Amino acid sequence: MLSKKLKILWLTAITCNGNTHSFLNYPHLDIFMDTFEFIYHPSIDSAYTLNDIINKEIACDILIIEGSISTEYIKADAPIVDIINKYASKVQKIVTVGTCASFGGMFRESDYKDTTGLHFDKERPTSLFEHIKEKTISLSGCPVHPDIIANTLYSIEKKRAIELDSLLRPKEFFAYTVHNGCTRNEYFEYKIDNHQFGKKEGCMFYDHGCHAPYTHGSCNKILWNEVNSKTRAGLSCMGCTEPTFPKGDFFHTKKNMGIPQYLPFGVAKRTYLTLAGITKAFHIKRLEEDLFDD
Amino acid sequence: MIKLIEKIEGEAKLNFSFEKGLIDFVEIEFLSTRNIEKILQNKNALDALVITPRVCGICNHAHLMASVQALESCYEELELSNRAKITRELTLNFEIIHNHFKWFYLTIMPLMGYKQYLLKATQPSQLMAKAIATIAGQYPHTSYSIVGGVVSDIGMMDLIKVENYIDKTLKFFEQNLVYAKSDEFLECNNSNKLLSKEGDLPNLVNKIKDNGWSNVGKSYDRFIAFGENSYFKKGKSIKTRLTTNIYIDKVQEASNINSYAKNVLYKERYYEVGPLSRAMINKTPLIKDSHRKYGDSILSRILARVCEIPQLLNHSKKLIKQLDLSEPSYIKPKIDISDITALGSSAIEASRGTLIHKVNIKNGIIQKYDIITPTQWNLANGTKESLGVSQKAMIGLENTQLAELSFKSFDVCSVCTTH
Ligand code: SF4
Ligand code: SF4
């Protein structure tokens, strides 16, 4: 029975373990554990110790990597690069979880030498792991949503083809923008730009740094913890699924002559200006008032 | 003899030396560092609210709270609504509770020879994560608490949802941890009475007693807690002698030759932080009773940590009743942070104990940022002459299994220590 389960090695490098904990929020772990077995995981019990993983030959089907990677980083006395290479050659698929493991992320700035993601340094492709690139799927996010991890693993198990974007991310999750599905969309559409923190109303794009229209992800489609999202709650999207994360200046929209520095994907400055001009020509009382006003 | 301690949000090495079959010294080595403090330098002050949660995947919310309070302390005058204060306290409580379930079921039960009940850890911790997400957008890694309040404007229906998550978590506690009504549990001031009940907690603690380990893991019997809120009190307790006058500027960080983690002392002495310390300072009857009988042992530490679950759930219910949704969630500070040059600091109680953030900002740009985490207090790597708290708890034990149990009774977190 046991041997039929797909074997996963969950390896952590330079990380905060945020993806580990995000994954523990997956609501269907009971059935998940019927199909998969962790030969090692940072908090779930496993049949092997880290020393076993490093020193013995252990069968493995999927390698999960969490955290940014540096040739200098040593885990339990073994260079992380060696551990990755040892398993990468035998597994069917490699999955990077989190923006750190995918693009370098927050810990790209740590003190280790040349800290990057597995195949990318921000969006720039790196060569160190070129030989295993065709096996890799990047699941970016800081952290990545548990559904995205679990459903990607299931599709590997079911041997279904996964369509990836140029950064190796599954299109089904990353072709959307985080803006899709936000409850504040109307305020964005009609360019109501008087948002204040602490309010149900308003869109954070115009003044408060919301990155969602230029961030790929499904946060507002599949929702966090099955209930909410940052932008629905009133917090600007930080763009944490993108290779550029962390851009900095998170609560404030940088503008040049009144035009936001970053525009929604695919929207040219001219288009934006034309639309902005039109929205100036009318007022929508309902959207200028509080939602609960009579 | 070197033992690699795993699954503590990373790894640590314990290097034991034995004398006449007993541990006579142990060195604690954390194996990496990520330099978050340096990453914070020259960033916009508010960016700390996004960066510091990334210190730790399991206590990210505590870092957010410490960070926002450190920044707010840079203001001479800043208005915060009660609503914002209560909301912040609620979500931090939920994180603490979520953590304690994970620690009990993922770490301590397996160490005591039980199988790991993954779902018993994840079911209640997911409920608490949902409660945070309902208010703060997501868990982990939200930055919903900003200088001036909180960004969310939840409604009455959201609160009902949160109350239901609390009730469901309480029910889980009553059906798994201790088969008793949680009110009864909270009023209980006799640990023997608790241990006569059924449930995962009494079963585990009784196993510790049956093994003759009730006195294992004793350290200095010195406790400290700096974080103050409507539930936790600030103070230090040496044995049972309580003082409430303690000062953050007397907290020292000392570097450490063999480990990336810095040691933390108060007035040149090591203190234990965490649930047992909080209970001693709050004078929680059940834990005081356990302390009287078993001292600052693993047994008291386990009881104290699990005891915080129903305490904080109940307290959170009271807090929700005090929430006035007609108050603003956020009051825009009169001065923009880019005009602020100041030093600030904060101390809050995180799952594992006191967490301190110190910041120096110049025109809204971070010059220096200092983070002192709970694990640095408990897991200081001292010398033979001056042992850290967890080192002392391991000295004199006969084997490394017991030492690991003592070590992990502090709920060790490697990533926190190696920020
Ligand atoms: S991507 Fe974010 S959540 Fe993941 S390890 Fe890095 S900092 Fe932590
Ligand atoms: S707040 Fe952000 S996600 Fe929501 S509508 Fe505005 S831009 Fe889009």
PDB file of C-alpha atoms in Angstrom, chain B residues 37-273:
ATOM      1  CA  GLU B  37      17.980  43.350   9.921  1.00  0.00           C
ATOM      2  CA  LYS B  38      20.355  44.281   7.153  1.00  0.00           C
ATOM      3  CA  ILE B  39      17.681  43.825   4.482  1.00  0.00           C
ATOM      4  CA  LEU B  40      15.624  46.416   6.374  1.00  0.00           C
ATOM      5  CA  GLN B  41      18.333  49.063   6.261  1.00  0.00           C
ATOM      6  CA  ASN B  42      17.650  52.027   3.974  1.00  0.00           C
ATOM      7  CA  LYS B  43      14.115  50.861   3.257  1.00  0.00           C
ATOM      8  CA  ASN B  44      11.022  52.985   3.743  1.00  0.00           C
ATOM      9  CA  ALA B  45       9.854  52.666   7.330  1.00  0.00           C
ATOM     10  CA  LEU B  46       6.462  51.228   6.358  1.00  0.00           C
ATOM     11  CA  ASP B  47       8.138  48.504   4.307  1.00  0.00           C
ATOM     12  CA  ALA B  48       9.124  46.933   7.632  1.00  0.00           C
ATOM     13  CA  LEU B  49       5.469  45.882   7.889  1.00  0.00           C
ATOM     14  CA  VAL B  50       5.962  43.702   4.818  1.00  0.00           C
ATOM     15  CA  ILE B  51       9.516  42.576   5.443  1.00  0.00           C
ATOM     16  CA  THR B  52       9.523  41.635   9.144  1.00  0.00           C
ATOM     17  CA  PRO B  53       6.679  39.075   8.901  1.00  0.00           C
ATOM     18  CA  ARG B  54       9.058  37.168   6.604  1.00  0.00           C
ATOM     19  CA  VAL B  55      11.310  36.512   9.588  1.00  0.00           C
ATOM     20  CA  CYS B  56       9.093  33.585  10.387  1.00  0.00           C
ATOM     21  CA  GLY B  57       6.365  31.550   8.724  1.00  0.00           C
ATOM     22  CA  ILE B  58       4.829  30.538  12.032  1.00  0.00           C
ATOM     23  CA  CYS B  59       4.935  33.794  14.011  1.00  0.00           C
ATOM     24  CA  ASN B  60       4.792  36.279  11.142  1.00  0.00           C
ATOM     25  CA  HIS B  61       1.829  38.048  12.683  1.00  0.00           C
ATOM     26  CA  ALA B  62       3.738  38.727  15.891  1.00  0.00           C
ATOM     27  CA  HIS B  63       6.494  40.371  13.858  1.00  0.00           C
ATOM     28  CA  LEU B  64       3.927  42.524  12.085  1.00  0.00           C
ATOM     29  CA  MET B  65       2.544  43.656  15.447  1.00  0.00           C
ATOM     30  CA  ALA B  66       5.954  44.320  16.938  1.00  0.00           C
ATOM     31  CA  SER B  67       6.932  46.224  13.831  1.00  0.00           C
ATOM     32  CA  VAL B  68       3.863  48.454  13.697  1.00  0.00           C
ATOM     33  CA  GLN B  69       4.167  49.264  17.390  1.00  0.00           C
ATOM     34  CA  ALA B  70       7.862  50.082  17.071  1.00  0.00           C
ATOM     35  CA  LEU B  71       7.062  52.482  14.226  1.00  0.00           C
ATOM     36  CA  GLU B  72       4.173  54.021  16.122  1.00  0.00           C
ATOM     37  CA  SER B  73       6.412  54.605  19.105  1.00  0.00           C
ATOM     38  CA  CYS B  74       8.439  56.942  16.878  1.00  0.00           C
ATOM     39  CA  TYR B  75       5.543  59.386  16.996  1.00  0.00           C
ATOM     40  CA  GLU B  76       5.172  61.812  19.875  1.00  0.00           C
ATOM     41  CA  GLU B  77       1.486  61.925  19.249  1.00  0.00           C
ATOM     42  CA  LEU B  78      -0.550  59.326  17.447  1.00  0.00           C
ATOM     43  CA  GLU B  79      -4.180  58.513  17.743  1.00  0.00           C
ATOM     44  CA  LEU B  80      -5.280  54.880  17.671  1.00  0.00           C
ATOM     45  CA  SER B  81      -8.881  53.806  17.981  1.00  0.00           C
ATOM     46  CA  ASN B  82      -9.884  51.212  20.504  1.00  0.00           C
ATOM     47  CA  ARG B  83     -11.281  49.258  17.637  1.00  0.00           C
ATOM     48  CA  ALA B  84      -7.846  49.047  16.029  1.00  0.00           C
ATOM     49  CA  LYS B  85      -6.206  48.048  19.299  1.00  0.00           C
ATOM     50  CA  ILE B  86      -8.726  45.301  19.991  1.00  0.00           C
ATOM     51  CA  THR B  87      -8.605  44.016  16.422  1.00  0.00           C
ATOM     52  CA  ARG B  88      -4.826  43.734  16.579  1.00  0.00           C
ATOM     53  CA  GLU B  89      -4.981  41.901  19.857  1.00  0.00           C
ATOM     54  CA  LEU B  90      -7.530  39.468  18.480  1.00  0.00           C
ATOM     55  CA  THR B  91      -5.549  38.432  15.439  1.00  0.00           C
ATOM     56  CA  LEU B  92      -2.377  38.060  17.490  1.00  0.00           C
ATOM     57  CA  ASN B  93      -4.247  35.835  19.953  1.00  0.00           C
ATOM     58  CA  PHE B  94      -5.385  33.672  17.062  1.00  0.00           C
ATOM     59  CA  GLU B  95      -1.820  33.250  15.874  1.00  0.00           C
ATOM     60  CA  ILE B  96      -0.655  32.224  19.339  1.00  0.00           C
ATOM     61  CA  ILE B  97      -3.446  29.658  19.616  1.00  0.00           C
ATOM     62  CA  HIS B  98      -2.756  28.318  16.121  1.00  0.00           C
ATOM     63  CA  ASN B  99       0.889  27.864  17.053  1.00  0.00           C
ATOM     64  CA  HIS B 100       0.184  26.029  20.302  1.00  0.00           C
ATOM     65  CA  PHE B 101      -1.930  23.381  18.558  1.00  0.00           C
ATOM     66  CA  LYS B 102       0.824  22.793  16.037  1.00  0.00           C
ATOM     67  CA  TRP B 103       3.478  22.536  18.725  1.00  0.00           C
ATOM     68  CA  PHE B 104       1.467  20.100  20.830  1.00  0.00           C
ATOM     69  CA  TYR B 105       0.432  17.746  18.048  1.00  0.00           C
ATOM     70  CA  LEU B 106       3.337  18.030  15.622  1.00  0.00           C
ATOM     71  CA  THR B 107       6.253  18.325  18.025  1.00  0.00           C
ATOM     72  CA  ILE B 108       5.553  17.225  21.580  1.00  0.00           C
ATOM     73  CA  MET B 109       3.195  14.253  21.089  1.00  0.00           C
ATOM     74  CA  PRO B 110       5.576  12.444  18.702  1.00  0.00           C
ATOM     75  CA  LEU B 111       8.510  13.101  21.040  1.00  0.00           C
ATOM     76  CA  MET B 112       6.585  11.320  23.785  1.00  0.00           C
ATOM     77  CA  GLY B 113       6.140   8.270  21.593  1.00  0.00           C
ATOM     78  CA  TYR B 114       2.677   8.964  20.191  1.00  0.00           C
ATOM     79  CA  LYS B 115       2.036   8.983  16.488  1.00  0.00           C
ATOM     80  CA  GLN B 116       1.888  12.395  14.903  1.00  0.00           C
ATOM     81  CA  TYR B 117      -1.744  13.439  14.564  1.00  0.00           C
ATOM     82  CA  LEU B 118      -1.331  15.780  11.635  1.00  0.00           C
ATOM     83  CA  LEU B 119      -5.013  16.575  11.342  1.00  0.00           C
ATOM     84  CA  LYS B 120      -5.396  17.357  15.023  1.00  0.00           C
ATOM     85  CA  ALA B 121      -2.762  20.011  14.496  1.00  0.00           C
ATOM     86  CA  THR B 122      -4.148  21.369  11.268  1.00  0.00           C
ATOM     87  CA  GLN B 123      -7.891  21.346  11.972  1.00  0.00           C
ATOM     88  CA  PRO B 124      -7.862  23.864  14.824  1.00  0.00           C
ATOM     89  CA  SER B 125      -4.896  25.826  13.494  1.00  0.00           C
ATOM     90  CA  GLN B 126      -6.709  26.238  10.175  1.00  0.00           C
ATOM     91  CA  LEU B 127      -9.745  27.601  12.022  1.00  0.00           C
ATOM     92  CA  MET B 128      -7.555  30.182  13.699  1.00  0.00           C
ATOM     93  CA  ALA B 129      -5.927  31.029  10.377  1.00  0.00           C
ATOM     94  CA  LYS B 130      -9.406  31.557   8.906  1.00  0.00           C
ATOM     95  CA  ALA B 131     -10.287  33.862  11.779  1.00  0.00           C
ATOM     96  CA  ILE B 132      -7.167  35.934  11.053  1.00  0.00           C
ATOM     97  CA  ALA B 133      -7.868  35.919   7.320  1.00  0.00           C
ATOM     98  CA  THR B 134     -11.458  37.062   7.838  1.00  0.00           C
ATOM     99  CA  ILE B 135     -10.082  40.173   9.503  1.00  0.00           C
ATOM    100  CA  ALA B 136      -6.656  40.564   7.942  1.00  0.00           C
ATOM    101  CA  GLY B 137      -7.035  39.113   4.435  1.00  0.00           C
ATOM    102  CA  GLN B 138      -4.829  36.050   4.698  1.00  0.00           C
ATOM    103  CA  TYR B 139      -2.619  33.910   6.893  1.00  0.00           C
ATOM    104  CA  PRO B 140       0.339  33.646   6.883  1.00  0.00           C
ATOM    105  CA  HIS B 141       2.010  36.910   5.846  1.00  0.00           C
ATOM    106  CA  THR B 142      -0.504  39.719   5.988  1.00  0.00           C
ATOM    107  CA  SER B 143       0.533  43.315   6.676  1.00  0.00           C
ATOM    108  CA  TYR B 144      -2.934  44.557   7.583  1.00  0.00           C
ATOM    109  CA  SER B 145      -1.792  46.465  10.637  1.00  0.00           C
ATOM    110  CA  ILE B 146      -0.325  49.814   9.625  1.00  0.00           C
ATOM    111  CA  VAL B 147       0.776  52.960  11.418  1.00  0.00           C
ATOM    112  CA  GLY B 148      -2.506  54.504  12.580  1.00  0.00           C
ATOM    113  CA  GLY B 149      -4.601  51.364  12.902  1.00  0.00           C
ATOM    114  CA  VAL B 150      -5.692  48.458  10.744  1.00  0.00           C
ATOM    115  CA  VAL B 151      -6.659  48.549   7.073  1.00  0.00           C
ATOM    116  CA  SER B 152      -9.759  46.387   7.302  1.00  0.00           C
ATOM    117  CA  ASP B 153     -13.276  47.534   7.984  1.00  0.00           C
ATOM    118  CA  ILE B 154     -14.982  44.333   9.034  1.00  0.00           C
ATOM    119  CA  GLY B 155     -18.704  44.155   9.594  1.00  0.00           C
ATOM    120  CA  MET B 156     -20.936  42.523  12.151  1.00  0.00           C
ATOM    121  CA  MET B 157     -21.378  39.448   9.950  1.00  0.00           C
ATOM    122  CA  ASP B 158     -17.614  39.006   9.772  1.00  0.00           C
ATOM    123  CA  LEU B 159     -17.472  39.093  13.544  1.00  0.00           C
ATOM    124  CA  ILE B 160     -20.114  36.413  13.788  1.00  0.00           C
ATOM    125  CA  LYS B 161     -17.987  34.279  11.517  1.00  0.00           C
ATOM    126  CA  VAL B 162     -14.953  34.877  13.721  1.00  0.00           C
ATOM    127  CA  GLU B 163     -16.968  34.008  16.841  1.00  0.00           C
ATOM    128  CA  ASN B 164     -17.964  30.747  15.207  1.00  0.00           C
ATOM    129  CA  TYR B 165     -14.349  29.895  14.450  1.00  0.00           C
ATOM    130  CA  ILE B 166     -13.562  30.533  18.102  1.00  0.00           C
ATOM    131  CA  ASP B 167     -16.410  28.317  19.293  1.00  0.00           C
ATOM    132  CA  LYS B 168     -15.432  25.551  16.932  1.00  0.00           C
ATOM    133  CA  THR B 169     -11.846  25.716  18.150  1.00  0.00           C
ATOM    134  CA  LEU B 170     -13.008  25.592  21.770  1.00  0.00           C
ATOM    135  CA  LYS B 171     -15.104  22.569  20.936  1.00  0.00           C
ATOM    136  CA  PHE B 172     -12.092  20.920  19.372  1.00  0.00           C
ATOM    137  CA  PHE B 173     -10.167  21.604  22.563  1.00  0.00           C
ATOM    138  CA  GLU B 174     -12.903  20.077  24.706  1.00  0.00           C
ATOM    139  CA  GLN B 175     -13.200  17.004  22.510  1.00  0.00           C
ATOM    140  CA  ASN B 176      -9.498  16.348  22.110  1.00  0.00           C
ATOM    141  CA  LEU B 177      -7.127  18.074  24.501  1.00  0.00           C
ATOM    142  CA  VAL B 178      -9.088  17.802  27.744  1.00  0.00           C
ATOM    143  CA  TYR B 179     -12.483  16.127  27.847  1.00  0.00           C
ATOM    144  CA  ALA B 180     -14.114  18.804  29.939  1.00  0.00           C
ATOM    145  CA  LYS B 181     -15.986  22.029  29.504  1.00  0.00           C
ATOM    146  CA  SER B 182     -13.384  24.685  28.967  1.00  0.00           C
ATOM    147  CA  ASP B 183     -14.933  26.849  31.723  1.00  0.00           C
ATOM    148  CA  GLU B 184     -14.301  24.061  34.143  1.00  0.00           C
ATOM    149  CA  PHE B 185     -10.771  23.775  32.864  1.00  0.00           C
ATOM    150  CA  LEU B 186     -10.171  27.494  33.259  1.00  0.00           C
ATOM    151  CA  GLU B 187     -11.413  27.553  36.817  1.00  0.00           C
ATOM    152  CA  CYS B 188      -9.324  24.542  37.772  1.00  0.00           C
ATOM    153  CA  ASN B 189      -6.502  25.435  40.146  1.00  0.00           C
ATOM    154  CA  ASN B 190      -5.325  21.941  40.896  1.00  0.00           C
ATOM    155  CA  SER B 191      -3.156  20.250  38.323  1.00  0.00           C
ATOM    156  CA  ASN B 192      -3.877  16.807  39.807  1.00  0.00           C
ATOM    157  CA  LYS B 193      -7.563  17.319  39.147  1.00  0.00           C
ATOM    158  CA  LEU B 194      -6.802  18.175  35.553  1.00  0.00           C
ATOM    159  CA  LEU B 195      -4.611  15.119  35.217  1.00  0.00           C
ATOM    160  CA  SER B 196      -7.414  12.873  36.430  1.00  0.00           C
ATOM    161  CA  LYS B 197      -9.383  13.761  33.312  1.00  0.00           C
ATOM    162  CA  GLU B 198      -9.171  12.127  29.902  1.00  0.00           C
ATOM    163  CA  GLY B 199      -7.808  13.699  26.756  1.00  0.00           C
ATOM    164  CA  ASP B 200      -4.574  14.117  24.836  1.00  0.00           C
ATOM    165  CA  LEU B 201      -3.155  16.629  27.320  1.00  0.00           C
ATOM    166  CA  PRO B 202      -3.686  14.661  30.548  1.00  0.00           C
ATOM    167  CA  ASN B 203      -2.669  11.446  28.772  1.00  0.00           C
ATOM    168  CA  LEU B 204       0.599  12.966  27.682  1.00  0.00           C
ATOM    169  CA  VAL B 205       1.347  14.636  30.997  1.00  0.00           C
ATOM    170  CA  ASN B 206       0.543  11.471  32.904  1.00  0.00           C
ATOM    171  CA  LYS B 207       2.950   9.613  30.666  1.00  0.00           C
ATOM    172  CA  ILE B 208       5.643  12.114  31.631  1.00  0.00           C
ATOM    173  CA  LYS B 209       4.830  11.466  35.279  1.00  0.00           C
ATOM    174  CA  ASP B 210       4.750   7.684  34.845  1.00  0.00           C
ATOM    175  CA  ASN B 211       8.154   7.823  33.201  1.00  0.00           C
ATOM    176  CA  GLY B 212       9.440   9.683  36.242  1.00  0.00           C
ATOM    177  CA  TRP B 213      10.182  12.799  34.223  1.00  0.00           C
ATOM    178  CA  SER B 214       8.102  15.330  36.135  1.00  0.00           C
ATOM    179  CA  ASN B 215      11.206  17.156  37.244  1.00  0.00           C
ATOM    180  CA  VAL B 216      13.023  17.034  33.942  1.00  0.00           C
ATOM    181  CA  GLY B 217      13.913  20.259  32.189  1.00  0.00           C
ATOM    182  CA  LYS B 218      14.234  22.573  35.184  1.00  0.00           C
ATOM    183  CA  SER B 219      16.188  25.707  34.633  1.00  0.00           C
ATOM    184  CA  TYR B 220      16.759  28.945  36.583  1.00  0.00           C
ATOM    185  CA  ASP B 221      13.170  29.417  37.668  1.00  0.00           C
ATOM    186  CA  ARG B 222      13.474  32.982  36.368  1.00  0.00           C
ATOM    187  CA  PHE B 223      10.761  34.344  34.139  1.00  0.00           C
ATOM    188  CA  ILE B 224      10.270  37.515  32.186  1.00  0.00           C
ATOM    189  CA  ALA B 225       7.625  39.010  29.900  1.00  0.00           C
ATOM    190  CA  PHE B 226       7.704  42.487  28.391  1.00  0.00           C
ATOM    191  CA  GLY B 227       4.624  42.388  26.205  1.00  0.00           C
ATOM    192  CA  GLU B 228       1.597  43.953  27.778  1.00  0.00           C
ATOM    193  CA  ASN B 229      -1.955  43.886  26.566  1.00  0.00           C
ATOM    194  CA  SER B 230      -5.429  43.394  27.940  1.00  0.00           C
ATOM    195  CA  TYR B 231      -4.506  39.847  28.908  1.00  0.00           C
ATOM    196  CA  PHE B 232      -0.779  39.545  29.449  1.00  0.00           C
ATOM    197  CA  LYS B 233       1.001  41.441  32.184  1.00  0.00           C
ATOM    198  CA  LYS B 234       4.528  42.726  32.101  1.00  0.00           C
ATOM    199  CA  GLY B 235       7.033  41.749  34.747  1.00  0.00           C
ATOM    200  CA  LYS B 236       9.630  39.316  35.925  1.00  0.00           C
ATOM    201  CA  SER B 237       9.370  36.592  38.436  1.00  0.00           C
ATOM    202  CA  ILE B 238      12.266  34.956  40.208  1.00  0.00           C
ATOM    203  CA  LYS B 239      10.807  31.764  41.568  1.00  0.00           C
ATOM    204  CA  THR B 240       7.516  33.283  42.712  1.00  0.00           C
ATOM    205  CA  ARG B 241       8.826  36.734  43.591  1.00  0.00           C
ATOM    206  CA  LEU B 242       7.206  39.123  41.153  1.00  0.00           C
ATOM    207  CA  THR B 243       8.435  42.575  40.093  1.00  0.00           C
ATOM    208  CA  THR B 244       6.658  44.685  37.536  1.00  0.00           C
ATOM    209  CA  ASN B 245       9.324  47.337  36.990  1.00  0.00           C
ATOM    210  CA  ILE B 246      11.392  46.114  34.081  1.00  0.00           C
ATOM    211  CA  TYR B 247      12.966  48.141  31.298  1.00  0.00           C
ATOM    212  CA  ILE B 248      13.629  47.304  27.678  1.00  0.00           C
ATOM    213  CA  ASP B 249      16.880  49.269  27.680  1.00  0.00           C
ATOM    214  CA  LYS B 250      18.269  46.789  30.204  1.00  0.00           C
ATOM    215  CA  VAL B 251      17.915  43.976  27.679  1.00  0.00           C
ATOM    216  CA  GLN B 252      21.288  43.093  26.194  1.00  0.00           C
ATOM    217  CA  GLU B 253      22.144  41.164  23.077  1.00  0.00           C
ATOM    218  CA  ALA B 254      25.529  39.473  23.122  1.00  0.00           C
ATOM    219  CA  SER B 255      27.093  37.785  20.161  1.00  0.00           C
ATOM    220  CA  ASN B 256      28.032  34.245  20.297  1.00  0.00           C
ATOM    221  CA  ILE B 257      31.133  32.637  18.882  1.00  0.00           C
ATOM    222  CA  ASN B 258      29.710  29.319  17.864  1.00  0.00           C
ATOM    223  CA  SER B 259      26.291  30.158  16.599  1.00  0.00           C
ATOM    224  CA  TYR B 260      24.606  32.639  14.316  1.00  0.00           C
ATOM    225  CA  ALA B 261      22.099  33.375  17.068  1.00  0.00           C
ATOM    226  CA  LYS B 262      22.807  36.133  19.564  1.00  0.00           C
ATOM    227  CA  ASN B 263      22.254  35.538  23.263  1.00  0.00           C
ATOM    228  CA  VAL B 264      19.815  37.750  25.128  1.00  0.00           C
ATOM    229  CA  LEU B 265      20.056  38.708  28.779  1.00  0.00           C
ATOM    230  CA  TYR B 266      18.278  41.051  31.163  1.00  0.00           C
ATOM    231  CA  LYS B 267      20.674  42.853  33.500  1.00  0.00           C
ATOM    232  CA  GLU B 268      23.292  40.220  32.735  1.00  0.00           C
ATOM    233  CA  ARG B 269      21.094  37.302  33.669  1.00  0.00           C
ATOM    234  CA  TYR B 270      19.295  34.760  31.554  1.00  0.00           C
ATOM    235  CA  TYR B 271      15.507  34.535  31.848  1.00  0.00           C
ATOM    236  CA  GLU B 272      12.942  32.164  30.416  1.00  0.00           C
ATOM    237  CA  VAL B 273      10.253  33.670  28.196  1.00  0.00           C
TER     238      VAL B 273
END
